[in-house]
Amino acid sequence: MAIVNGGVTAPKGYKASGIACGIKKNGQKDLAILCSDDIASAVGVFTTNVVKGHSLQLTMEHIKNKKAKAVLINSGNANACVGELGYDNAVDITKMTSTILNCTQEDILFNSTGVIGQPLKMDALNAGIPKMLSSLSSTGGNNAAEAIMTTDTVAKEVAVEIELSGQKVRIGGMAKGSGMIHPNMATMIGIISTDAVIEPELLEKVFKNAVNYTFNKISVDGDTSVCDMVVMLANGKADNSPISDESNDYQTFVEALNYVCDTLSKKIAKDGEGATKLVEIAVDGASTQEDAFMMATAIAKSPLVKTAMFGEDANWGRIITAAGYSGAKFDPNLIDIFIGNLLVCKGGVAIDFDEDVAKKILQQKEINISINLNQGTYFDRMLTCDFSYDYVKINGSYRS
């Protein structure tokens, strides 16, 4: 596997664009599209929040046929909780886009991200969509990645190249997300593209497995938003022998897709609002998968653990406390806790450890916290970040 440039437009047969159309007050890019030359297989995973944005509702209808030509995103406005107008506006936007791209309306997936409760600026979008489509380019991935950002500080994109049945195949991706991030989709949008030929049923299987272990293992602040998703398109332009069973090509494709999704997930967690550190919580030795997940999740979203990471304080008592209220079943007398490779708690009991070594570990930009319950064979992990002063500043003035 080789890392390549280009993000979502690295695979064959994709073009993208990202422009400023006037939705954001600051004049930054706010309208993006990824477009396949041909109709592609499409799969998606969507927020489990009962409240869903109007653009997302329409996309969930459109993707039922498991095909799409383009994914359109606006940022700066979530198009959520504005009544029938929001759904009607989403319909009008997909209709305009499909007419210009000469495809059916159902072939356009559309989503919105930003402030909830404000109608879309349709004048800006009506003028912006033709302009955006006229600038579609096979090198437009970075512009699109920038245009989907909200409180993100950096664009998030990645692409890899692998070889399947003697043909070069690429997988690319872009994502946005910085705050309101928690499992089962949050304020994140991820778009994955590939030129691989793969059976639709297998594509759905490998995609959902990848999402469950990557995008659904991020928690910045414990909030799950109303309008977000990760979708994947596969247009078959690489002309590899079709992936139709769990062959060697299948395994190679799975590893590459997992890498793309994991890389984007880490970029989201690392760019958490006000974050200064990426923190990975790993729970091993659990009696059940659910116990491992519940414990990793509770520790990852604990404000006290996250502020300790920011303050570079090896206060493992906050970690064991979060483990205790997580709902996971375990024997506290068996739990071991590591910060980095430094053992700080053995069998649920305090041990002497070098505070200077702990400080050096916590000064790193990427920190691992490991918990071994010593009761079974199940493992899970979560990606999170620290809580800094800036998190409150950003979210205290989000609409202004």
Coordinates of C-alpha atoms in Angstrom, one line a residue, residues 16-21 29-34 73 131-133 135-137 140-148:
A16 CA -14.5 17.6 -7.2
S17 CA -14.9 21.3 -6.5
G18 CA -15.2 23.6 -3.5
I19 CA -16.2 27.3 -3.5
A20 CA -17.4 30.1 -1.4
C21 CA -21.1 30.9 -2.3
K29 CA -15.5 28.1 1.2
D30 CA -18.9 26.6 2.0
L31 CA -20.1 24.5 -0.9
A32 CA -18.5 21.3 -2.1
I33 CA -19.2 18.4 -4.4
L34 CA -17.6 15.1 -5.3
I73 CA -22.2 19.3 0.8
K131 CA -20.5 28.1 -10.5
M132 CA -19.2 25.1 -8.5
L133 CA -20.1 22.6 -11.1
S135 CA -15.1 24.3 -11.8
L136 CA -15.2 20.5 -11.3
S137 CA -11.6 19.1 -11.6
G140 CA -10.3 19.6 -6.9
G141 CA -10.2 17.3 -3.8
N142 CA -8.5 19.7 -1.5
N143 CA -10.9 22.6 -2.4
A144 CA -13.8 20.3 -1.6
A145 CA -12.2 19.2 1.7
E146 CA -11.8 22.8 2.7
A147 CA -15.4 23.7 1.8
I148 CA -16.9 21.2 4.1

